[in-house]
Coordinates of C-alpha atoms and ligand atoms in Angstrom, one line a residue:
X1 CA 100.8 -22.3 -23.5
X2 CA 99.1 -22.8 -26.8
X3 CA 100.4 -21.6 -30.1
X4 CA 97.2 -19.5 -30.4
X5 CA 98.3 -17.6 -27.4
X6 CA 101.4 -16.2 -29.1
X7 CA 101.1 -12.8 -30.5
X8 CA 104.0 -10.4 -31.2
X9 CA 104.6 -7.1 -29.6
X10 CA 107.5 -4.7 -29.9
X11 CA 110.1 -4.2 -27.2
X12 CA 109.0 -0.6 -27.1
X13 CA 105.6 -1.7 -26.1
X14 CA 107.0 -3.9 -23.3
X15 CA 109.3 -1.2 -22.1
X16 CA 106.6 1.4 -21.8
X17 CA 104.3 -0.9 -19.8
X18 CA 104.5 0.5 -16.3
X19 CA 103.2 0.1 -12.8
X20 CA 100.8 2.9 -13.5
X21 CA 97.7 0.7 -13.8
X22 CA 95.6 0.2 -10.7
X23 CA 95.5 -3.6 -10.6
X24 CA 97.8 -6.1 -8.9
X25 CA 98.8 -9.3 -10.7
X26 CA 99.3 -12.8 -9.3
X27 CA 102.3 -14.7 -10.5
X28 CA 103.1 -18.3 -9.7
X29 CA 106.6 -19.6 -9.9
X30 CA 107.6 -23.3 -10.4
X31 CA 109.4 -25.3 -9.2
X32 CA 109.7 -23.0 -6.2
X33 CA 105.9 -23.3 -5.7
X34 CA 105.7 -19.5 -4.8
X35 CA 102.8 -17.3 -5.5
X36 CA 103.3 -13.5 -5.4
X37 CA 101.3 -10.5 -6.1
X38 CA 102.8 -7.4 -7.7
X39 CA 101.6 -4.1 -9.2
X40 CA 100.4 -4.4 -12.7
X41 CA 103.1 -3.5 -15.2
X42 CA 106.1 -4.6 -13.1
X43 CA 108.6 -6.7 -15.2
X44 CA 108.6 -10.4 -14.4
X45 CA 112.4 -10.3 -13.9
X46 CA 112.1 -7.6 -11.3
X47 CA 109.1 -9.2 -9.5
X48 CA 111.1 -12.5 -9.2
X49 CA 114.2 -10.6 -8.0
X50 CA 112.2 -8.7 -5.3
X51 CA 110.9 -11.9 -4.0
X52 CA 114.1 -13.8 -3.9
X53 CA 113.5 -16.0 -6.9
X54 CA 116.7 -16.3 -8.9
X55 CA 116.5 -16.0 -12.7
X56 CA 119.7 -16.4 -14.8
X57 CA 121.1 -13.1 -16.0
X58 CA 124.4 -11.3 -16.4
X59 CA 122.9 -8.0 -17.6
X60 CA 120.7 -7.2 -14.7
X61 CA 117.5 -7.1 -16.6
X62 CA 118.6 -4.7 -19.4
X63 CA 117.8 -7.1 -22.3
X64 CA 121.3 -7.7 -23.5
X65 CA 122.4 -11.1 -22.1
X66 CA 119.4 -13.1 -23.2
X67 CA 119.9 -15.5 -20.3
X68 CA 116.7 -14.8 -18.4
X69 CA 114.6 -17.5 -20.1
X70 CA 111.5 -18.7 -18.3
X71 CA 108.7 -20.9 -19.6
X72 CA 105.1 -19.5 -19.3
X73 CA 103.0 -22.6 -18.4
X74 CA 99.8 -20.8 -17.8
X75 CA 98.6 -17.4 -19.1
X76 CA 99.2 -15.3 -22.2
X77 CA 102.4 -13.4 -22.7
X78 CA 103.0 -11.7 -26.1
X79 CA 106.3 -12.4 -27.9
X80 CA 108.6 -9.4 -27.7
X81 CA 110.8 -8.5 -30.6
X82 CA 113.8 -9.5 -28.5
X83 CA 112.1 -12.9 -27.7
X84 CA 111.7 -13.4 -31.5
X85 CA 115.4 -12.7 -32.0
X86 CA 116.8 -14.6 -29.0
X87 CA 114.5 -17.7 -29.0
X88 CA 113.7 -20.4 -31.6
X89 CA 110.3 -20.8 -33.1
X90 CA 110.0 -24.1 -31.1
X91 CA 110.9 -22.4 -27.9
X92 CA 108.4 -19.6 -28.5
X93 CA 105.7 -22.1 -29.2
X94 CA 106.5 -23.9 -26.0
X95 CA 106.1 -20.7 -24.0
X96 CA 109.7 -19.6 -23.5
X97 CA 110.1 -15.9 -23.0
X98 CA 112.8 -13.5 -21.7
X99 CA 111.7 -12.6 -18.2
X100 CA 113.1 -9.1 -18.4
X101 CA 110.8 -8.3 -21.4
X102 CA 107.6 -9.6 -19.7
X103 CA 105.4 -6.8 -18.3
X104 CA 103.0 -8.4 -15.9
X105 CA 99.5 -7.3 -16.7
X106 CA 97.5 -10.6 -16.3
X107 CA 98.0 -13.6 -14.0
X108 CA 100.6 -16.1 -15.2
X109 CA 102.4 -19.2 -14.0
X110 CA 106.0 -19.6 -15.0
X111 CA 108.6 -22.3 -14.7
X112 CA 112.1 -21.0 -13.9
X113 CA 115.0 -23.2 -15.0
X114 CA 117.9 -23.8 -12.7
X115 CA 120.8 -21.3 -12.9
X116 CA 123.1 -22.6 -15.7
X117 CA 126.5 -21.3 -14.7
X118 CA 128.2 -20.1 -11.6
X119 CA 128.0 -16.5 -12.5
X120 CA 130.6 -13.8 -11.9
X121 CA 127.8 -11.4 -11.3
X122 CA 124.3 -11.4 -10.0
X123 CA 121.3 -9.1 -10.1
X124 CA 120.1 -7.1 -7.2
X125 CA 118.6 -3.8 -6.4
X126 CA 116.6 -1.8 -9.0
X127 CA 117.8 -3.4 -12.3
X128 CA 121.4 -3.5 -11.1
X129 CA 124.1 -6.0 -11.9
X130 CA 126.6 -6.7 -9.2
X131 CA 130.0 -8.2 -9.9
X132 CA 130.3 -11.0 -7.3
X133 CA 133.1 -10.2 -4.9
X134 CA 131.8 -11.0 -1.5
X135 CA 133.9 -10.4 1.7
X136 CA 133.4 -14.0 2.5
X137 CA 136.0 -16.2 0.7
X138 CA 136.7 -19.9 1.1
X139 CA 140.0 -21.5 0.0
X140 CA 140.6 -25.2 -0.1
X141 CA 144.3 -26.0 0.7
X142 CA 146.2 -29.3 1.0
X143 CA 149.0 -28.7 3.5
X144 CA 152.2 -30.7 4.2
X145 CA 152.3 -32.3 7.5
X146 CA 154.7 -31.0 10.2
X147 CA 157.9 -32.8 11.0
X148 CA 161.0 -32.3 13.1
X149 CA 162.4 -30.5 10.1
X150 CA 159.3 -28.4 9.5
X151 CA 158.4 -26.8 12.7
X152 CA 155.9 -24.2 11.5
X153 CA 152.9 -23.8 13.8
X154 CA 149.5 -24.9 12.6
X155 CA 148.3 -21.4 11.9
X156 CA 151.6 -20.4 10.2
X157 CA 151.1 -23.5 8.0
X158 CA 147.6 -22.4 7.0
X159 CA 148.6 -18.8 6.5
X160 CA 151.6 -19.8 4.3
X161 CA 149.2 -21.5 1.9
X162 CA 147.2 -18.2 1.7
X163 CA 150.3 -16.0 1.3
X164 CA 148.6 -13.8 -1.3
X165 CA 146.4 -12.5 1.5
X166 CA 147.3 -10.5 4.6
X167 CA 145.2 -12.1 7.3
X168 CA 144.4 -11.6 10.9
X169 CA 143.3 -14.7 12.8
X170 CA 140.2 -15.0 14.9
X171 CA 140.5 -16.8 18.3
X172 CA 137.8 -19.2 17.1
X173 CA 140.0 -20.3 14.2
X174 CA 142.9 -20.7 16.5
X175 CA 141.0 -22.9 19.0
X176 CA 139.9 -25.4 16.3
X177 CA 142.9 -25.5 13.9
X178 CA 144.9 -28.2 15.6
X179 CA 142.1 -30.7 15.7
X180 CA 140.7 -29.9 12.3
X181 CA 144.1 -30.3 10.6
X182 CA 144.8 -33.6 12.1
X183 CA 141.3 -35.0 11.6
X184 CA 141.3 -34.1 7.9
X185 CA 144.8 -35.2 6.8
X186 CA 145.8 -31.5 6.6
X187 CA 143.2 -31.0 3.8
X188 CA 141.1 -28.0 4.9
X189 CA 139.1 -25.0 3.8
X190 CA 140.1 -21.7 5.2
X191 CA 137.1 -19.4 5.9
X192 CA 137.9 -15.7 5.4
X193 CA 135.8 -12.7 6.0
X194 CA 137.5 -9.5 4.8
X195 CA 141.0 -9.9 6.1
X196 CA 140.2 -12.2 9.0
X197 CA 140.6 -16.0 9.1
X198 CA 137.5 -16.9 11.0
X199 CA 137.7 -20.7 10.7
X200 CA 139.4 -23.7 9.3
X201 CA 137.0 -26.4 8.2
X202 CA 137.8 -30.1 7.4
X203 CA 137.9 -31.1 3.7
X204 CA 136.7 -29.0 0.8
X205 CA 133.6 -26.9 1.8
X206 CA 134.1 -24.2 -0.8
X207 CA 130.6 -24.7 -2.2
X208 CA 129.0 -23.8 1.1
X209 CA 129.2 -20.1 1.7
X210 CA 126.1 -18.2 2.7
X211 CA 125.1 -14.8 3.9
X212 CA 121.8 -13.3 5.2
X213 CA 120.6 -9.8 4.2
X214 CA 118.1 -8.3 6.6
X215 CA 115.7 -5.3 6.1
X216 CA 115.1 -4.5 9.8
X217 CA 112.0 -2.5 9.5
X218 CA 110.0 -0.9 12.4
X219 CA 107.0 -2.9 11.4
X220 CA 108.3 -5.8 9.3
X221 CA 111.6 -7.6 9.1
X222 CA 112.6 -9.4 5.9
X223 CA 115.5 -11.8 5.6
X224 CA 117.0 -13.2 2.3
X225 CA 119.5 -16.1 2.5
X226 CA 122.1 -15.7 -0.3
X227 CA 124.4 -18.3 -1.8
X228 CA 127.6 -16.2 -1.8
X229 CA 129.2 -18.5 -4.4
X230 CA 126.6 -17.5 -7.0
X231 CA 124.7 -14.5 -5.6
X232 CA 121.5 -16.4 -5.9
X233 CA 118.8 -15.9 -3.3
X234 CA 118.0 -19.3 -1.7
X235 CA 115.1 -18.3 0.6
X236 CA 113.2 -15.3 1.7
X237 CA 111.3 -14.9 5.0
X238 CA 109.5 -12.1 6.7
X239 CA 107.7 -11.5 9.9
X240 CA 106.4 -8.7 12.1
X241 CA 109.1 -7.1 14.2
X242 CA 108.6 -8.6 17.7
X243 CA 109.0 -5.1 19.2
X244 CA 105.4 -4.3 18.0
X245 CA 103.8 -4.4 21.5
X246 CA 106.0 -1.3 22.3
X247 CA 104.4 0.8 19.7
X248 CA 103.8 1.1 16.0
X249 CA 106.5 3.6 15.1
X250 CA 110.0 4.7 16.2
X251 CA 108.8 7.5 18.4
X252 CA 106.6 5.4 20.5
X253 CA 109.4 2.9 21.0
X254 CA 111.8 5.6 22.0
X255 CA 109.1 7.0 24.3
X256 CA 108.7 3.7 26.1
X257 CA 112.5 3.7 26.7
X258 CA 112.3 7.2 28.0
X259 CA 109.3 6.6 30.3
X260 CA 111.0 3.6 31.8
X261 CA 114.3 5.5 32.2
X262 CA 116.2 3.4 29.6
X263 CA 117.8 0.2 31.0
X264 CA 115.2 -2.4 31.2
X265 CA 113.1 -1.5 28.2
X266 CA 116.1 -0.9 26.0
X267 CA 117.3 -4.4 26.9
X268 CA 113.9 -5.9 26.2
X269 CA 113.6 -4.1 22.9
X270 CA 117.1 -5.2 21.9
X271 CA 116.2 -8.8 22.8
X272 CA 113.0 -8.7 20.8
X273 CA 114.9 -7.4 17.7
X274 CA 117.4 -10.3 18.2
X275 CA 114.6 -12.8 18.6
X276 CA 113.0 -11.6 15.3
X277 CA 116.3 -11.9 13.4
X278 CA 117.0 -15.3 15.0
X279 CA 113.6 -16.7 14.1
X280 CA 114.1 -15.5 10.5
X281 CA 117.5 -17.2 10.3
X282 CA 116.0 -20.5 11.4
X283 CA 113.2 -20.1 8.9
X284 CA 115.3 -19.3 5.8
X285 CA 118.0 -21.8 6.6
X286 CA 115.4 -24.6 7.1
X287 CA 113.6 -23.6 3.9
X288 CA 116.8 -23.8 1.8
X289 CA 118.2 -26.8 3.8
X290 CA 121.3 -24.8 4.7
X291 CA 123.3 -25.3 8.0
X292 CA 123.3 -21.9 9.8
X293 CA 127.0 -22.6 10.6
X294 CA 127.7 -22.0 6.9
X295 CA 126.4 -18.5 7.2
X296 CA 129.5 -16.4 7.6
X297 CA 128.2 -12.8 7.2
X298 CA 125.0 -10.9 7.7
X299 CA 124.0 -7.4 6.5
X300 CA 121.4 -5.4 8.3
X301 CA 119.7 -2.3 6.8
X302 CA 117.6 -0.5 9.4
X303 CA 116.5 3.0 10.3
X304 CA 118.7 4.8 12.8
X305 CA 116.4 3.9 15.8
X306 CA 116.1 0.2 14.9
X307 CA 119.9 0.0 14.4
X308 CA 120.6 1.7 17.7
X309 CA 118.3 -0.6 19.6
X310 CA 119.5 -3.8 17.9
X311 CA 123.1 -2.9 18.9
X312 CA 121.9 -2.0 22.4
X313 CA 122.7 1.7 22.1
X314 CA 120.2 4.1 23.8
X315 CA 118.1 5.9 21.0
X316 CA 116.6 8.5 23.3
X317 CA 118.4 11.5 21.9
X318 CA 117.0 10.6 18.4
X319 CA 113.5 11.3 19.7
X320 CA 114.0 14.9 20.9
X321 CA 115.4 18.0 19.3
X322 CA 118.1 18.4 18.1
X323 CA 117.8 14.7 17.2
X324 CA 121.4 13.5 17.7
X325 CA 122.6 10.0 16.9
X326 CA 125.2 8.2 19.0
X327 CA 127.2 7.5 15.8
X328 CA 126.8 7.6 12.0
X329 CA 129.0 4.5 11.5
X330 CA 129.0 1.4 13.5
X331 CA 132.2 -0.3 14.8
X332 CA 133.0 -3.9 13.9
X333 CA 130.1 -6.0 15.0
X334 CA 129.7 -9.8 15.1
X335 CA 126.4 -11.5 14.0
X336 CA 126.2 -13.0 17.5
X337 CA 126.1 -9.4 18.9
X338 CA 122.7 -9.2 17.2
X339 CA 121.5 -12.5 18.8
X340 CA 121.9 -14.4 15.6
X341 CA 123.0 -18.1 15.7
X342 CA 125.0 -18.6 12.6
X343 CA 128.8 -19.2 12.4
X344 CA 130.2 -18.0 15.7
X345 CA 132.8 -15.9 13.9
X346 CA 130.3 -14.4 11.4
X347 CA 130.5 -10.7 10.9
X348 CA 127.6 -8.2 10.7
X349 CA 127.5 -5.3 8.3
X350 CA 125.4 -2.4 9.5
X351 CA 124.7 0.4 7.2
X352 CA 125.6 4.0 8.3
X353 CA 122.9 6.6 8.8
X354 CA 122.8 10.2 7.4
X355 CA 120.7 11.5 10.2
X356 CA 118.3 10.5 13.0
X357 CA 115.5 10.2 10.4
X358 CA 117.5 9.2 7.2
X359 CA 119.0 5.9 8.4
X360 CA 120.9 2.9 7.2
X361 CA 117.8 1.6 5.3
X362 CA 118.0 4.7 3.0
X363 CA 121.8 4.3 2.6
X364 CA 121.1 0.7 1.5
X365 CA 118.2 1.9 -0.8
X366 CA 120.5 4.4 -2.5
X367 CA 123.0 1.7 -3.3
X368 CA 120.2 -0.5 -4.6
X369 CA 118.8 2.2 -6.8
X370 CA 122.3 3.3 -8.0
X371 CA 121.3 7.0 -7.6
X372 CA 124.9 7.8 -6.7
X373 CA 126.1 6.6 -10.1
X374 CA 123.3 7.5 -12.5
X375 CA 123.4 10.6 -14.5
X376 CA 119.6 10.9 -14.6
X377 CA 118.1 13.2 -12.0
X378 CA 115.8 11.0 -10.0
X379 CA 113.7 11.4 -6.9
X380 CA 113.6 8.6 -4.4
X381 CA 110.7 8.5 -1.9
X382 CA 110.5 5.8 0.8
X383 CA 107.0 6.2 2.2
X384 CA 106.3 5.1 5.8
X385 CA 105.4 6.7 9.1
X386 CA 108.5 8.7 8.4
X387 CA 109.1 9.5 4.8
X388 CA 112.7 9.7 3.5
X389 CA 113.3 11.6 0.3
X390 CA 116.5 11.8 -1.8
X391 CA 117.0 13.8 -4.9
X392 CA 119.8 14.0 -7.4
X393 CA 122.3 12.0 -9.5
X394 CA 125.9 11.1 -9.7
X395 CA 126.9 14.8 -9.4
X396 CA 124.9 15.8 -6.4
X397 CA 122.5 14.2 -3.9
X398 CA 120.4 15.9 -1.3
X399 CA 118.1 14.2 1.3
X400 CA 115.4 15.1 3.8
X401 CA 112.9 13.4 6.0
X402 CA 109.2 14.3 6.3
X403 CA 107.0 13.3 9.1
X404 CA 104.2 11.5 7.2
X405 CA 102.4 10.1 10.3
X406 CA 100.8 6.7 10.6
X407 CA 98.1 7.1 7.9
X408 CA 99.7 4.8 5.4
X409 CA 100.2 2.1 8.0
X410 CA 96.5 2.2 8.6
X411 CA 97.0 3.0 12.3
X412 CA 95.1 6.3 12.4
X413 CA 92.4 5.3 9.9
X414 CA 89.0 4.3 11.2
X415 CA 88.8 1.1 9.1
X416 CA 92.6 1.0 8.6
X417 CA 94.6 -2.2 8.8
X418 CA 98.0 -3.4 7.7
X419 CA 98.5 -4.8 4.2
X420 CA 97.5 -8.4 5.1
X421 CA 94.8 -10.8 4.0
X422 CA 91.4 -9.0 4.0
X423 CA 92.9 -5.5 3.4
X424 CA 91.4 -3.5 0.5
X425 CA 94.5 -2.6 -1.5
X426 CA 92.8 -1.3 -4.7
X427 CA 89.7 0.9 -5.1
X428 CA 88.2 1.9 -8.4
X429 CA 85.2 4.1 -8.5
X430 CA 83.2 4.5 -11.6
X431 CA 79.9 6.3 -12.1
X432 CA 78.0 3.1 -11.5
X433 CA 79.9 1.3 -8.8
X434 CA 82.8 0.7 -6.5
X435 CA 85.2 -2.1 -7.4
X436 CA 87.6 -3.4 -4.7
X437 CA 90.8 -5.4 -4.9
X438 CA 91.3 -7.3 -1.6
X439 CA 94.6 -9.0 -0.5
X440 CA 94.1 -12.8 -0.5
X441 CA 90.8 -12.5 -2.5
X442 CA 88.8 -12.8 0.7
X443 CA 86.0 -10.7 2.1
X444 CA 87.2 -7.2 2.9
X445 CA 88.1 -6.5 6.5
X446 CA 89.6 -3.0 6.3
X447 CA 91.6 -0.6 4.3
X448 CA 95.4 -0.6 3.9
X449 CA 97.6 2.3 2.8
X450 CA 97.4 1.7 -1.0
X451 CA 93.6 1.3 -0.7
X452 CA 93.3 4.5 1.3
X453 CA 95.3 6.4 -1.4
X454 CA 93.2 4.9 -4.2
X455 CA 89.9 5.6 -2.4
X456 CA 90.7 9.2 -1.9
X457 CA 92.1 9.7 -5.4
X458 CA 89.0 8.0 -6.9
X459 CA 86.5 10.0 -4.8
X460 CA 88.3 13.2 -5.9
X461 CA 88.2 12.0 -9.5
X462 CA 84.4 11.3 -9.6
X463 CA 83.7 14.6 -7.7
X464 CA 82.6 13.3 -4.3
X465 CA 85.6 15.0 -2.6
X466 CA 86.4 18.6 -3.4
X467 CA 89.9 20.0 -3.8
X468 CA 89.9 21.0 -0.1
X469 CA 89.4 17.4 0.8
X470 CA 85.8 17.8 2.0
X471 CA 83.0 15.4 1.0
X472 CA 80.6 17.3 -1.2
X473 CA 77.0 17.9 -0.1
X474 CA 74.2 15.4 -0.8
X475 CA 72.8 17.7 -3.4
X476 CA 76.1 17.9 -5.3
X477 CA 76.6 14.1 -4.9
X478 CA 73.1 13.5 -6.3
X479 CA 73.8 15.8 -9.2
X480 CA 77.2 14.4 -10.2
X481 CA 77.2 10.7 -9.4
X482 CA 73.6 9.8 -8.4
X483 CA 74.3 6.0 -8.3
X484 CA 76.9 6.4 -5.7
X485 CA 75.3 9.2 -3.6
X486 CA 73.7 6.8 -1.2
X487 CA 77.1 5.6 -0.1
X488 CA 77.8 9.1 1.4
X489 CA 76.4 8.7 4.9
X490 CA 76.6 10.3 8.3
X491 CA 78.0 8.4 11.2
X492 CA 78.1 10.1 14.6
X493 CA 78.1 13.5 13.0
X494 CA 80.9 12.7 10.6
X495 CA 80.6 12.2 6.8
X496 CA 81.7 8.9 5.5
X497 CA 81.8 7.1 2.2
X498 CA 80.9 3.4 2.4
X499 CA 83.2 1.1 0.5
X500 CA 81.7 -2.2 1.5
X501 CA 79.0 -3.5 3.8
X502 CA 80.1 -6.6 5.7
X503 CA 76.6 -7.4 6.9
X504 CA 73.2 -6.2 5.6
X505 CA 73.2 -3.5 2.9
X506 CA 72.8 -0.2 4.6
X507 CA 73.9 -1.4 8.0
X508 CA 76.8 0.8 9.2
X509 CA 77.6 -1.1 12.3
X510 CA 80.3 -3.2 10.6
X511 CA 80.7 -1.4 7.2
X512 CA 84.1 -0.5 5.8
X513 CA 84.2 3.1 5.0
X514 CA 86.3 6.2 4.5
X515 CA 85.6 9.0 7.0
X516 CA 86.2 12.7 6.6
X517 CA 88.9 12.4 9.3
X518 CA 90.6 9.7 7.3
X519 CA 90.8 12.0 4.3
X520 CA 92.3 14.6 6.6
X521 CA 94.9 12.2 7.8
X522 CA 95.9 11.3 4.3
X523 CA 96.0 15.0 3.4
X524 CA 98.4 15.7 6.2
X525 CA 100.7 12.8 5.2
X526 CA 100.5 13.9 1.5
X527 CA 101.2 17.5 2.4
X528 CA 104.3 16.6 4.5
X529 CA 105.7 14.4 1.8
X530 CA 105.0 16.9 -1.0
X531 CA 106.5 19.7 1.0
X532 CA 109.6 17.6 1.5
X533 CA 110.2 16.9 -2.2
X534 CA 109.2 20.4 -3.3
X535 CA 111.8 22.0 -1.0
X536 CA 114.4 19.5 -2.3
X537 CA 113.5 20.4 -5.9
X538 CA 113.9 24.1 -5.1
X539 CA 117.2 23.5 -3.3
X540 CA 118.5 21.6 -6.3
X541 CA 117.3 24.3 -8.7
X542 CA 115.0 22.2 -10.9
X543 CA 111.4 21.9 -11.8
X544 CA 109.2 18.8 -11.4
X545 CA 109.3 18.3 -15.2
X546 CA 113.1 17.9 -15.1
X547 CA 112.8 14.7 -13.1
X548 CA 113.6 11.7 -15.2
X549 CA 112.2 9.2 -12.7
X550 CA 110.5 8.9 -9.4
X551 CA 111.3 5.7 -7.4
X552 CA 108.7 4.7 -4.9
X553 CA 110.3 2.5 -2.3
X554 CA 109.4 0.6 0.8
X555 CA 106.7 -1.8 1.7
X556 CA 104.0 0.8 1.2
X557 CA 105.5 2.9 -1.6
X558 CA 106.2 -0.1 -3.9
X559 CA 102.6 -1.2 -3.8
X560 CA 100.7 2.0 -4.2
X561 CA 99.1 3.1 -7.5
X562 CA 101.4 5.6 -9.3
X563 CA 98.3 7.0 -11.0
X564 CA 96.6 7.7 -7.6
X565 CA 99.8 9.1 -6.2
X566 CA 100.0 11.6 -9.1
X567 CA 96.4 12.5 -9.0
X568 CA 96.6 13.5 -5.3
X569 CA 100.0 15.3 -5.6
X570 CA 101.8 12.8 -3.4
X571 CA 104.4 12.7 -6.1
X572 CA 105.2 15.4 -8.8
X573 CA 102.7 15.5 -11.7
X574 CA 104.7 13.6 -14.3
X575 CA 103.7 11.1 -16.9
X576 CA 102.8 7.9 -15.1
X577 CA 105.6 6.0 -16.8
X578 CA 108.2 8.0 -14.9
X579 CA 106.8 6.8 -11.5
X580 CA 108.4 3.4 -10.8
X581 CA 107.9 0.9 -8.0
X582 CA 111.3 0.1 -6.6
X583 CA 110.5 -2.8 -4.3
X584 CA 112.2 -3.5 -1.0
X585 CA 115.3 -1.4 -1.8
X586 CA 116.7 -1.6 1.8
X587 CA 116.8 -5.4 1.6
X588 CA 118.2 -5.2 -1.9
X589 CA 121.0 -2.9 -0.7
X590 CA 121.8 -5.3 2.1
X591 CA 122.0 -8.2 -0.5
X592 CA 124.4 -6.1 -2.6
X593 CA 126.6 -5.4 0.4
X594 CA 127.0 -9.1 1.0
X595 CA 127.7 -9.8 -2.7
X596 CA 130.2 -7.1 -3.3
X597 CA 132.8 -5.4 -1.2
X598 CA 132.9 -2.6 -3.7
X599 CA 129.2 -1.8 -3.3
X600 CA 129.7 -2.0 0.5
X601 CA 132.5 0.5 0.3
X602 CA 130.4 2.8 -1.8
X603 CA 127.6 2.6 0.9
X604 CA 130.1 3.7 3.5
X605 CA 131.4 6.7 1.4
X606 CA 127.9 7.9 0.6
X607 CA 127.7 9.7 3.9
X608 CA 130.2 12.2 2.6
X609 CA 128.3 12.7 -0.7
X610 CA 124.7 13.4 0.5
X611 CA 123.7 16.8 1.8
X612 CA 121.0 16.7 4.4
X613 CA 118.3 19.3 4.4
X614 CA 116.5 19.8 7.7
X615 CA 112.9 20.7 7.3
X616 CA 111.9 21.5 10.8
X617 CA 114.0 24.7 11.0
X618 CA 112.8 26.2 7.8
X619 CA 110.7 29.3 8.2
X620 CA 108.6 28.5 5.1
X621 CA 107.8 24.9 6.1
X622 CA 104.3 25.7 7.6
X623 CA 103.1 27.9 4.7
X624 CA 104.2 25.3 2.1
X625 CA 102.6 22.5 4.1
X626 CA 99.3 24.4 4.2
X627 CA 99.5 25.0 0.4
X628 CA 100.1 21.3 -0.2
X629 CA 97.1 20.2 1.8
X630 CA 94.8 20.8 -1.2
X631 CA 94.2 18.4 -4.0
X632 CA 94.6 19.8 -7.5
X633 CA 93.7 18.6 -10.9
Ligands
FES1 FE1 119.6 -10.1 -19.5 FE2 117.0 -10.5 -19.7 S1 118.4 -10.3 -21.3 S2 118.2 -10.3 -18.0

């Protein structure tokens, strides 16, 4: 980065940059060679953390430790006042910046130095710092050899060297202990998970302790391999859930089990979940060059249906009123029970669920966002086919689930598609023209959820949609935005707005458009979500303006434009800076559970602290839903 590129800004400026802008920004990380795309305004430190790229820190991105130094090798990043205090003039000239002060607004390439120290804490979640205290412990011990005078058994010998711990012994450890002790001159490493000795390994292997955090989504599954000695993410992998052929959402998967009378289909779905997890284990271990046998614990955050199926428990009662789960908390489960080939004694942590539609992924998300410990009153919205909403602070938390439908997944939208290469993710409409942001910078193929939200918000803004969600007449269109009026067309008796022509200009046969029915789908989803949070606000006894922050979570929520969400009333009408993308909070919560037994214990106690509000039995739900259908300025 050249000297000329340096300009100074205040920390205040940096802190107020927000994900409110419409654009996405590309960021390249070296030496990992990773390229990611995040909403404009997200802090570099958070973007790295969401994507499993470890940056040194002990303050969790709060600007106090000054350890998060990265070097900007391409692009322009102003010097924050904290940079000016923490870094030398030479460092600033060479492009060094503190990652937690860099708001991403233009494409940049950064070099991330290796972690300097073995930290006692690591960052995870939404700007959280976690004190490292994993359930997995390794202890290297040098034991005296047995003799006729010293007749302790092999296991007694190992346990005597660990006499500060009260341990139970796994059969696997017992089976191998005799051989391992004698082959390694009685110098061994004890592998402990919680209070269980799961293995005895030859020599000193204390530097090899890994865990894998899974976000087991209905659509996508994400795995993060963590080094449990440092808390650093080593590799991240994601893939579509292999259960996809059985339907796009939990209801269709439950239905396929019901139609086939359980048994067979449940087994097949469980196997497909296991195959998805197993494929990701292979991928992340290969990427980080880690032996899967050194993975001693996994944590799985999934909604109630995904968790039931993965364990092999029939989820049918979740799909019909009164929506009853088999259990809120899971019994002790081994990683191999989930079809995962890691250490044979590895444990699996499964997050408990509040209800059939507020599952373990939300429990994990609450831990990641720290809502249960923060005094600020915040609203957490995880947007998907089913939308989970939690409101409150450390004093009181209430939750609900709203049936948003498949609009945001693109399933019920005429030109809808998932957020993959070719999907229009950003739409800007000015008087003159339509500008599109397409994932992968390729020719547009369809419209994903964030593009859908943008398109409707922008059409409403320029006056081509009225507040009832109807496209305006040709006369009104010609009078208000004449240069765009010819994009309003009729297709099989339905009004559409053309976003892009793939072939000849004017040829509708393969055009990408937004139809009147698409707008209706979005209105239904928006109305369900807005009804959900407005009822929670009322139950809590506060007004929208009292909210100090709205966290948008999940693979869709994190990538939508806060400005569009506000304009359409998907979230309360607040200053855009109070709407924050929270990233993959379920995955972050799973990482935290692996890093810290304390965080894990808090996740388990959350069940007692959150009051669940059921929307379906409220007499006023329908009236409120209808009220929320309209768009308002
Ligand atoms: Fe601690 Fe940036 S100063 S993370």
